[in-house]
Each structure stands twice: as C-alpha cells, then as structure tokens.
PDB file of C-alpha atoms and ligand atoms in Angstrom:
ATOM      1  CA  MET A 271      15.967 -10.667 -11.282  1.00 52.00           C
ATOM      2  CA  THR A 272      16.755 -11.482 -14.877  1.00 51.00           C
ATOM      3  CA  ARG A 273      18.483  -8.821 -16.896  1.00 56.00           C
ATOM      4  CA  PRO A 274      16.084  -6.870 -19.170  1.00 59.00           C
ATOM      5  CA  GLU A 275      16.189  -7.793 -22.859  1.00 70.00           C
ATOM      6  CA  ALA A 276      16.915  -4.222 -23.935  1.00 93.00           C
ATOM      7  CA  PRO A 277      18.256  -0.909 -22.560  1.00 96.00           C
ATOM      8  CA  VAL A 278      15.825   1.015 -20.365  1.00 98.00           C
ATOM      9  CA  ILE A 279      15.610   4.710 -19.507  1.00 98.00           C
ATOM     10  CA  THR A 280      13.590   5.150 -16.315  1.00 98.00           C
ATOM     11  CA  VAL A 281      11.714   8.351 -15.508  1.00 98.00           C
ATOM     12  CA  ASP A 282      10.279   8.593 -11.997  1.00 97.00           C
ATOM     13  CA  GLY A 283       8.782  11.452 -10.035  1.00 95.00           C
ATOM     14  CA  PRO A 284       5.576  12.806  -8.529  1.00 92.00           C
ATOM     15  CA  SER A 285       2.395  13.263 -10.554  1.00 84.00           C
ATOM     16  CA  GLY A 286       2.293  16.270 -12.839  1.00 83.00           C
ATOM     17  CA  ALA A 287       6.068  16.774 -13.053  1.00 91.00           C
ATOM     18  CA  GLY A 288       5.983  16.308 -16.835  1.00 90.00           C
ATOM     19  CA  LYS A 289       7.136  12.676 -16.965  1.00 94.00           C
ATOM     20  CA  GLY A 290       4.535  11.625 -19.525  1.00 92.00           C
ATOM     21  CA  THR A 291       5.403  14.381 -21.984  1.00 92.00           C
ATOM     22  CA  LEU A 292       9.128  13.763 -21.556  1.00 96.00           C
ATOM     23  CA  CYS A 293       8.776   9.995 -21.951  1.00 97.00           C
ATOM     24  CA  GLU A 294       6.646  10.213 -25.066  1.00 95.00           C
ATOM     25  CA  ALA A 295       9.120  12.626 -26.674  1.00 96.00           C
ATOM     26  CA  LEU A 296      12.055  10.379 -25.745  1.00 97.00           C
ATOM     27  CA  ALA A 297      10.392   7.180 -26.941  1.00 97.00           C
ATOM     28  CA  THR A 298       9.416   8.819 -30.240  1.00 96.00           C
ATOM     29  CA  ARG A 299      12.879  10.275 -30.868  1.00 96.00           C
ATOM     30  CA  LEU A 300      14.655   7.034 -29.946  1.00 96.00           C
ATOM     31  CA  GLY A 301      12.104   4.757 -31.648  1.00 96.00           C
ATOM     32  CA  TRP A 302      11.802   2.837 -28.358  1.00 97.00           C
ATOM     33  CA  HIS A 303       8.815   1.340 -26.560  1.00 95.00           C
ATOM     34  CA  PHE A 304       7.032   3.305 -23.836  1.00 96.00           C
ATOM     35  CA  LEU A 305       5.658   1.975 -20.554  1.00 96.00           C
ATOM     36  CA  ASP A 306       3.133   4.147 -18.714  1.00 96.00           C
ATOM     37  CA  SER A 307       3.233   2.135 -15.487  1.00 97.00           C
ATOM     38  CA  GLY A 308       0.750   4.457 -13.752  1.00 96.00           C
ATOM     39  CA  ALA A 309      -1.868   3.296 -16.270  1.00 97.00           C
ATOM     40  CA  LEU A 310      -1.535  -0.248 -14.900  1.00 98.00           C
ATOM     41  CA  TYR A 311      -2.455   0.927 -11.399  1.00 98.00           C
ATOM     42  CA  ARG A 312      -5.215   3.154 -12.773  1.00 98.00           C
ATOM     43  CA  VAL A 313      -6.761   0.323 -14.798  1.00 98.00           C
ATOM     44  CA  LEU A 314      -6.471  -2.116 -11.904  1.00 98.00           C
ATOM     45  CA  ALA A 315      -8.260   0.314  -9.568  1.00 98.00           C
ATOM     46  CA  LEU A 316     -11.024   0.840 -12.128  1.00 98.00           C
ATOM     47  CA  ASP A 317     -11.348  -2.908 -12.687  1.00 98.00           C
ATOM     48  CA  GLY A 318     -11.619  -3.443  -8.920  1.00 98.00           C
ATOM     49  CA  GLN A 319     -14.221  -0.705  -8.530  1.00 97.00           C
ATOM     50  CA  GLN A 320     -16.307  -2.100 -11.371  1.00 97.00           C
ATOM     51  CA  ALA A 321     -16.207  -5.529  -9.714  1.00 97.00           C
ATOM     52  CA  GLY A 322     -17.149  -4.087  -6.312  1.00 98.00           C
ATOM     53  CA  VAL A 323     -13.770  -4.916  -4.717  1.00 98.00           C
ATOM     54  CA  ALA A 324     -12.632  -2.668  -1.838  1.00 98.00           C
ATOM     55  CA  LEU A 325      -9.510  -0.681  -2.739  1.00 97.00           C
ATOM     56  CA  ASP A 326      -7.683  -2.052   0.305  1.00 97.00           C
ATOM     57  CA  ASP A 327      -8.431  -5.711  -0.431  1.00 98.00           C
ATOM     58  CA  ALA A 328      -4.827  -6.568  -1.293  1.00 98.00           C
ATOM     59  CA  GLU A 329      -5.188 -10.276  -2.062  1.00 98.00           C
ATOM     60  CA  THR A 330      -8.253  -9.954  -4.307  1.00 98.00           C
ATOM     61  CA  LEU A 331      -6.714  -7.008  -6.168  1.00 98.00           C
ATOM     62  CA  ALA A 332      -3.395  -8.842  -6.585  1.00 98.00           C
ATOM     63  CA  ALA A 333      -5.227 -11.869  -8.013  1.00 98.00           C
ATOM     64  CA  ARG A 334      -7.096  -9.600 -10.440  1.00 98.00           C
ATOM     65  CA  ALA A 335      -3.810  -7.855 -11.333  1.00 97.00           C
ATOM     66  CA  ARG A 336      -2.291 -11.158 -12.442  1.00 96.00           C
ATOM     67  CA  SER A 337      -5.029 -11.735 -15.016  1.00 95.00           C
ATOM     68  CA  LEU A 338      -5.903  -8.116 -15.805  1.00 96.00           C
ATOM     69  CA  ALA A 339      -7.124  -7.844 -19.431  1.00 96.00           C
ATOM     70  CA  LEU A 340      -5.206  -4.623 -20.039  1.00 96.00           C
ATOM     71  CA  ARG A 341      -4.069  -3.633 -23.515  1.00 95.00           C
ATOM     72  CA  PHE A 342      -2.199  -0.559 -24.758  1.00 94.00           C
ATOM     73  CA  ALA A 343      -3.360   0.015 -28.335  1.00 93.00           C
ATOM     74  CA  PRO A 344      -0.985   1.588 -30.913  1.00 85.00           C
ATOM     75  CA  GLY A 345      -1.996   5.309 -30.896  1.00 84.00           C
ATOM     76  CA  GLY A 346      -2.236   5.445 -27.109  1.00 85.00           C
ATOM     77  CA  ALA A 347      -5.707   4.112 -26.252  1.00 95.00           C
ATOM     78  CA  VAL A 348      -5.932   1.939 -23.129  1.00 97.00           C
ATOM     79  CA  TRP A 349      -8.331  -1.013 -23.069  1.00 98.00           C
ATOM     80  CA  LEU A 350      -9.711  -3.079 -20.205  1.00 98.00           C
ATOM     81  CA  GLY A 351     -11.195  -6.156 -21.853  1.00 96.00           C
ATOM     82  CA  ASP A 352     -13.555  -4.757 -24.491  1.00 96.00           C
ATOM     83  CA  GLN A 353     -13.876  -1.287 -22.874  1.00 97.00           C
ATOM     84  CA  ASP A 354     -11.866   1.710 -24.036  1.00 97.00           C
ATOM     85  CA  VAL A 355     -10.945   3.195 -20.630  1.00 98.00           C
ATOM     86  CA  SER A 356      -8.530   5.852 -21.963  1.00 96.00           C
ATOM     87  CA  LEU A 357     -10.587   8.747 -20.572  1.00 93.00           C
ATOM     88  CA  ALA A 358     -12.046   7.049 -17.503  1.00 96.00           C
ATOM     89  CA  ILE A 359      -8.588   6.329 -16.056  1.00 96.00           C
ATOM     90  CA  ARG A 360      -7.392   9.942 -16.441  1.00 89.00           C
ATOM     91  CA  THR A 361      -9.777  11.612 -13.986  1.00 86.00           C
ATOM     92  CA  ASP A 362      -8.406  12.843 -10.683  1.00 81.00           C
ATOM     93  CA  ALA A 363     -10.584  10.336  -8.799  1.00 90.00           C
ATOM     94  CA  ALA A 364      -9.028   7.530 -10.855  1.00 95.00           C
ATOM     95  CA  GLY A 365      -5.569   8.821  -9.879  1.00 90.00           C
ATOM     96  CA  GLN A 366      -6.505   8.761  -6.195  1.00 89.00           C
ATOM     97  CA  ALA A 367      -7.887   5.238  -6.499  1.00 96.00           C
ATOM     98  CA  ALA A 368      -4.703   4.151  -8.317  1.00 96.00           C
ATOM     99  CA  SER A 369      -2.583   5.612  -5.531  1.00 90.00           C
ATOM    100  CA  GLN A 370      -4.547   3.534  -2.989  1.00 94.00           C
ATOM    101  CA  VAL A 371      -4.110   0.203  -4.789  1.00 97.00           C
ATOM    102  CA  ALA A 372      -0.472   1.084  -5.538  1.00 95.00           C
ATOM    103  CA  ALA A 373       0.271   1.163  -1.801  1.00 93.00           C
ATOM    104  CA  LEU A 374      -0.446  -2.584  -1.515  1.00 96.00           C
ATOM    105  CA  LEU A 375       2.671  -4.771  -1.705  1.00 96.00           C
ATOM    106  CA  PRO A 376       0.922  -7.878  -3.160  1.00 97.00           C
ATOM    107  CA  VAL A 377      -0.451  -5.683  -5.959  1.00 97.00           C
ATOM    108  CA  ARG A 378       2.987  -4.261  -6.755  1.00 96.00           C
ATOM    109  CA  GLU A 379       4.496  -7.739  -6.811  1.00 97.00           C
ATOM    110  CA  ALA A 380       1.725  -9.015  -9.077  1.00 97.00           C
ATOM    111  CA  LEU A 381       2.449  -6.241 -11.606  1.00 97.00           C
ATOM    112  CA  LEU A 382       6.256  -6.577 -11.593  1.00 97.00           C
ATOM    113  CA  ALA A 383       6.718  -9.244 -14.273  1.00 93.00           C
ATOM    114  CA  ARG A 384       4.178  -7.579 -16.526  1.00 94.00           C
ATOM    115  CA  GLN A 385       6.131  -4.315 -16.370  1.00 96.00           C
ATOM    116  CA  ARG A 386       9.493  -6.003 -16.998  1.00 96.00           C
ATOM    117  CA  ASP A 387       8.064  -7.680 -20.118  1.00 94.00           C
ATOM    118  CA  PHE A 388       7.941  -4.240 -21.752  1.00 95.00           C
ATOM    119  CA  ALA A 389      11.754  -4.123 -21.928  1.00 96.00           C
ATOM    120  CA  GLN A 390      11.986  -5.260 -25.549  1.00 95.00           C
ATOM    121  CA  ALA A 391      14.432  -4.303 -28.312  1.00 95.00           C
ATOM    122  CA  PRO A 392      15.405  -1.728 -29.339  1.00 96.00           C
ATOM    123  CA  GLY A 393      14.747  -0.204 -25.886  1.00 97.00           C
ATOM    124  CA  LEU A 394      12.189   1.049 -23.370  1.00 98.00           C
ATOM    125  CA  VAL A 395      11.353   4.379 -21.787  1.00 98.00           C
ATOM    126  CA  ALA A 396       9.569   3.601 -18.490  1.00 98.00           C
ATOM    127  CA  ASP A 397       7.450   6.202 -16.678  1.00 97.00           C
ATOM    128  CA  GLY A 398       6.457   5.732 -13.028  1.00 96.00           C
ATOM    129  CA  ARG A 399       7.416   6.015  -9.369  1.00 94.00           C
ATOM    130  CA  ASP A 400       9.695   3.018  -8.813  1.00 96.00           C
ATOM    131  CA  MET A 401      11.039   2.324 -12.300  1.00 97.00           C
ATOM    132  CA  GLY A 402      14.649   3.110 -11.330  1.00 97.00           C
ATOM    133  CA  THR A 403      14.510   1.818  -7.755  1.00 96.00           C
ATOM    134  CA  VAL A 404      12.587  -1.464  -8.084  1.00 96.00           C
ATOM    135  CA  VAL A 405      11.379  -2.450 -11.552  1.00 97.00           C
ATOM    136  CA  PHE A 406      14.512  -1.726 -13.621  1.00 97.00           C
ATOM    137  CA  PRO A 407      17.325  -1.221 -11.066  1.00 97.00           C
ATOM    138  CA  GLU A 408      19.951  -1.984 -13.732  1.00 96.00           C
ATOM    139  CA  ALA A 409      18.762   0.700 -16.162  1.00 97.00           C
ATOM    140  CA  PRO A 410      21.716   2.591 -17.687  1.00 97.00           C
ATOM    141  CA  LEU A 411      19.940   5.967 -17.348  1.00 98.00           C
ATOM    142  CA  LYS A 412      17.604   6.942 -14.518  1.00 98.00           C
ATOM    143  CA  ILE A 413      15.851  10.280 -14.332  1.00 98.00           C
ATOM    144  CA  PHE A 414      13.973  11.679 -11.340  1.00 97.00           C
ATOM    145  CA  LEU A 415      11.786  14.553 -12.501  1.00 97.00           C
ATOM    146  CA  SER A 416      10.212  16.791  -9.870  1.00 94.00           C
ATOM    147  CA  ALA A 417       8.502  20.201  -9.751  1.00 94.00           C
ATOM    148  CA  SER A 418       6.830  22.244  -7.029  1.00 94.00           C
ATOM    149  CA  ALA A 419       3.295  21.143  -6.083  1.00 95.00           C
ATOM    150  CA  PRO A 420       1.642  24.404  -7.316  1.00 95.00           C
ATOM    151  CA  ALA A 421       3.419  24.130 -10.680  1.00 94.00           C
ATOM    152  CA  ARG A 422       2.263  20.544 -11.030  1.00 94.00           C
ATOM    153  CA  ALA A 423      -1.320  21.395 -10.071  1.00 94.00           C
ATOM    154  CA  GLU A 424      -1.363  24.101 -12.720  1.00 93.00           C
ATOM    155  CA  ARG A 425      -0.057  21.741 -15.405  1.00 89.00           C
ATOM    156  CA  ARG A 426      -2.594  19.063 -14.468  1.00 86.00           C
ATOM    157  CA  TYR A 427      -5.358  21.669 -14.603  1.00 91.00           C
ATOM    158  CA  LYS A 428      -4.392  22.621 -18.164  1.00 90.00           C
ATOM    159  CA  GLN A 429      -4.135  18.969 -19.251  1.00 84.00           C
ATOM    160  CA  LEU A 430      -7.582  18.116 -17.894  1.00 83.00           C
ATOM    161  CA  LYS A 431      -9.131  21.209 -19.500  1.00 90.00           C
ATOM    162  CA  GLU A 432      -7.532  20.344 -22.837  1.00 90.00           C
ATOM    163  CA  LYS A 433      -9.112  16.892 -22.620  1.00 84.00           C
ATOM    164  CA  GLY A 434     -12.482  18.546 -21.932  1.00 88.00           C
ATOM    165  CA  LEU A 435     -12.579  17.153 -18.368  1.00 82.00           C
ATOM    166  CA  ASP A 436     -13.794  19.052 -15.297  1.00 84.00           C
ATOM    167  CA  ALA A 437     -11.076  20.638 -13.151  1.00 86.00           C
ATOM    168  CA  ASN A 438     -10.657  22.883 -10.113  1.00 92.00           C
ATOM    169  CA  LEU A 439      -7.180  24.237  -9.367  1.00 95.00           C
ATOM    170  CA  ARG A 440      -7.468  24.333  -5.560  1.00 96.00           C
ATOM    171  CA  ALA A 441      -8.913  20.826  -5.414  1.00 94.00           C
ATOM    172  CA  LEU A 442      -6.144  19.587  -7.735  1.00 92.00           C
ATOM    173  CA  LEU A 443      -3.440  21.051  -5.503  1.00 94.00           C
ATOM    174  CA  ASP A 444      -4.968  19.368  -2.433  1.00 94.00           C
ATOM    175  CA  SER A 445      -5.236  16.125  -4.333  1.00 89.00           C
ATOM    176  CA  ILE A 446      -1.623  16.286  -5.586  1.00 90.00           C
ATOM    177  CA  GLN A 447      -0.388  16.913  -2.068  1.00 92.00           C
ATOM    178  CA  ALA A 448      -2.442  14.015  -0.697  1.00 89.00           C
ATOM    179  CA  ARG A 449      -1.151  11.725  -3.446  1.00 85.00           C
ATOM    180  CA  ASP A 450       2.500  12.835  -2.920  1.00 89.00           C
ATOM    181  CA  GLU A 451       2.124  12.130   0.764  1.00 89.00           C
ATOM    182  CA  ARG A 452       0.699   8.634   0.180  1.00 86.00           C
ATOM    183  CA  ASP A 453       3.197   7.749  -2.583  1.00 86.00           C
ATOM    184  CA  GLN A 454       6.186   8.895  -0.496  1.00 88.00           C
ATOM    185  CA  ALA A 455       5.077   7.534   2.869  1.00 88.00           C
ATOM    186  CA  ARG A 456       4.095   3.997   1.809  1.00 85.00           C
ATOM    187  CA  SER A 457       6.405   1.179   2.831  1.00 87.00           C
ATOM    188  CA  ALA A 458       6.102  -0.689  -0.512  1.00 86.00           C
ATOM    189  CA  SER A 459       8.391   0.970  -3.095  1.00 84.00           C
ATOM    190  CA  PRO A 460       7.966   4.547  -1.870  1.00 87.00           C
ATOM    191  CA  LEU A 461       8.504   7.375  -4.333  1.00 90.00           C
ATOM    192  CA  ARG A 462      12.166   8.398  -4.085  1.00 92.00           C
ATOM    193  CA  PRO A 463      15.049   8.968  -6.507  1.00 95.00           C
ATOM    194  CA  ALA A 464      17.348   5.998  -7.157  1.00 96.00           C
ATOM    195  CA  ASP A 465      20.827   6.628  -5.711  1.00 96.00           C
ATOM    196  CA  ASP A 466      22.232   6.890  -9.242  1.00 96.00           C
ATOM    197  CA  ALA A 467      19.381   8.988 -10.699  1.00 97.00           C
ATOM    198  CA  LEU A 468      19.857  12.291 -12.480  1.00 97.00           C
ATOM    199  CA  VAL A 469      17.503  14.598 -10.531  1.00 97.00           C
ATOM    200  CA  ILE A 470      15.868  17.389 -12.538  1.00 97.00           C
ATOM    201  CA  ASP A 471      13.591  20.054 -11.017  1.00 96.00           C
ATOM    202  CA  SER A 472      11.315  21.183 -13.851  1.00 94.00           C
ATOM    203  CA  THR A 473       9.480  23.952 -11.938  1.00 94.00           C
ATOM    204  CA  ALA A 474      11.120  26.715 -13.954  1.00 93.00           C
ATOM    205  CA  LEU A 475      12.096  24.687 -17.023  1.00 93.00           C
ATOM    206  CA  ALA A 476      10.364  24.333 -20.386  1.00 90.00           C
ATOM    207  CA  ILE A 477       9.874  20.777 -21.634  1.00 90.00           C
ATOM    208  CA  ASP A 478      12.509  21.383 -24.339  1.00 95.00           C
ATOM    209  CA  ASP A 479      15.100  22.182 -21.650  1.00 96.00           C
ATOM    210  CA  VAL A 480      14.227  19.052 -19.709  1.00 96.00           C
ATOM    211  CA  PHE A 481      14.399  17.015 -22.917  1.00 97.00           C
ATOM    212  CA  GLY A 482      17.787  18.547 -23.769  1.00 97.00           C
ATOM    213  CA  ALA A 483      19.267  17.641 -20.390  1.00 97.00           C
ATOM    214  CA  VAL A 484      18.029  14.058 -20.642  1.00 97.00           C
ATOM    215  CA  TRP A 485      19.191  13.714 -24.252  1.00 97.00           C
ATOM    216  CA  ARG A 486      22.706  14.836 -23.289  1.00 97.00           C
ATOM    217  CA  ALA A 487      22.768  12.268 -20.494  1.00 97.00           C
ATOM    218  CA  ALA A 488      21.613   9.569 -22.945  1.00 97.00           C
ATOM    219  CA  LEU A 489      24.356  10.604 -25.394  1.00 96.00           C
ATOM    220  CA  GLN A 490      26.984  10.382 -22.651  1.00 95.00           C
ATOM    221  CA  ARG A 491      25.876   6.838 -21.894  1.00 94.00           C
ATOM    222  CA  GLY A 492      25.950   5.811 -25.551  1.00 93.00           C
ATOM    223  CA  LEU A 493      22.188   5.221 -25.667  1.00 94.00           C
ATOM    224  CA  CYS A 494      21.650   7.446 -28.683  1.00 88.00           C
ATOM    225  CA  ALA A 495      23.617   9.120 -31.450  1.00 82.00           C
ATOM    226  CA  GLU A 496      24.244  12.837 -32.033  1.00 76.00           C
ATOM    227  CA  GLY A 497      21.758  14.672 -34.277  1.00 63.00           C
TER     228      GLY A 497
HETATM  229  O1  LIG B 604       1.623   8.335 -12.932  1.00 66.80           O
HETATM  230  P1  LIG B 604       0.174   8.272 -12.566  1.00 66.80           P
HETATM  231  O2  LIG B 604      -0.364   9.549 -12.006  1.00 66.80           O
HETATM  232  O3  LIG B 604      -0.673   7.751 -13.686  1.00 66.80           O
HETATM  233  O4  LIG B 604       0.073   7.174 -11.389  1.00 66.80           O
HETATM  234  C1  LIG B 604      -1.128   6.928 -10.701  1.00 66.80           C
HETATM  235  C2  LIG B 604      -0.820   6.401  -9.302  1.00 66.80           C
HETATM  236  O5  LIG B 604      -0.212   5.116  -9.425  1.00 66.80           O
HETATM  237  C3  LIG B 604       0.161   7.246  -8.489  1.00 66.80           C
HETATM  238  O6  LIG B 604      -0.467   7.993  -7.481  1.00 66.80           O
HETATM  239  C4  LIG B 604       1.077   6.278  -7.833  1.00 66.80           C
HETATM  240  C5  LIG B 604       0.869   4.987  -8.528  1.00 66.80           C
HETATM  241  N1  LIG B 604       2.050   4.511  -9.243  1.00 66.80           N
HETATM  242  C6  LIG B 604       2.969   3.788  -8.540  1.00 66.80           C
HETATM  243  O7  LIG B 604       2.822   3.610  -7.336  1.00 66.80           O
HETATM  244  N2  LIG B 604       4.040   3.242  -9.170  1.00 66.80           N
HETATM  245  C7  LIG B 604       4.235   3.439 -10.477  1.00 66.80           C
HETATM  246  N3  LIG B 604       5.294   2.888 -11.073  1.00 66.80           N
HETATM  247  C8  LIG B 604       3.320   4.231 -11.219  1.00 66.80           C
HETATM  248  C9  LIG B 604       2.240   4.765 -10.559  1.00 66.80           C
END
C-alpha cells in the first residue's frame, strides 16, 4: 500500500466502548480530520436495503460501495445522495445490518481506498474495527478501546435515549453480544487489537481518563505538543 499522506491515530474496538467520543475529542484538540468508518458500512447497508439488495449479496454490495454517494457534512451530518441519513444510520437495526455487510470481503476491499483517502494533512483520527490492523497498518499510534458488554450496552442505551430514539437495555445487550460475536468471528479483517496497539479497558474509566492516557501516548510519539 502507499504510505498515507499524513499521520494517523487509529482507534479500534467493539461497539459502545467510547471510540466515537474519544475520537471526536482527539480530532478537535489536534485539529485533525476524523473518519467514522462504521458510518460507511452503515450507509452502505441502508443504501442496499433501499435498493432491495440482500445483505449477503457481496458482489452487488461491493459494486454499490465503489460508487456510494456518501458525504460527511461539516457539523457531522451524514448524507446518502440527497438524503440526510444521520439519524437513520444510528438505530440498532442499522448497526446490525452494517455488521452483516461488513463481514463481506469484497465490500471491505471496495471501501479500502475511500477510507485511506481521509488521511490528509495535518492528520487523521480513524475510528473503526480494523483501522490499525488493515486500513492504516503504519499508523504511529494505535489504540484498542474495549469495555465490558454490560457497560457498553448501558452507554448505548443512554446515547439512544439522548437522541430521542427508542431503546431497551436487555435487547441492546443481546444485540451488542451478537455484533461482537460476528465482528470477531468473521474471516475478513476480524475485530482484534493490532500487535502494536495500546489496549485500554474503559469499563471503569471516565472519558477524561481515557483521553489523558491517549494524549500521553501521542505526546510520547511526538504527534502533539504539551499543553
Ligand atoms: O462503529 P459502528 O458501530 O458504527 O460500526 C457498525 C458496524 O460496522 C460494526 O458492527 C462492524 C462494522 N465495522 C467494521 O467492520 N469495520 C470498521 N472499520 C467499522 C465498522
């Protein structure tokens, strides 16, 4: 692969571990770009469903992935063509559908170049499952953020409620466990820490503590300045 244009900090881990919050805080503080790679899989699954494509039709989905009219607007909105899909892609069902299309190797390959294009100056914070292992293997700082399944279910529950979406704690826990299982067991880029990742278990940590640990690691690698 070609070397990315800019330094990348990768943050991988299971859903609900706090990656999104950490990445947004890091990208803001560093003034770097942010890639929410899960949104690509979520939008692709939605696009496929709207077009009546089966979620295991790898070749059709990969072809659609190559020309997917996905746009991240400044401010955080996500667009599919002329539809604002920011809310539609955040439901639990959309996460399950994303996990299904994400298990397909042709789909992952089709989305690779698009993800690497986000590595632009001055730098990129990349959130996902395989950022450190597959998409940006040369990243100078790789984080693997985990937390227990019940802690993650609880966080997801609060997030959904805050967005005014329907949520049920027990169903969320079942869904998180099913998604973990599928993301870890798949043969294409399974969820696992890169060999050189800094592994952080956030179950009993506040986001500020997680941020502090990552910031210190970034300082040590010369990716940011003190202060
Ligand atoms: O991070 P998220 O919950 O938005 O991701 C949705 C699904 O997409 C998740 O179950 C696994 C998949 N995914 C992936 O396989 N690789 C990524 N880099 C990001 C997400």
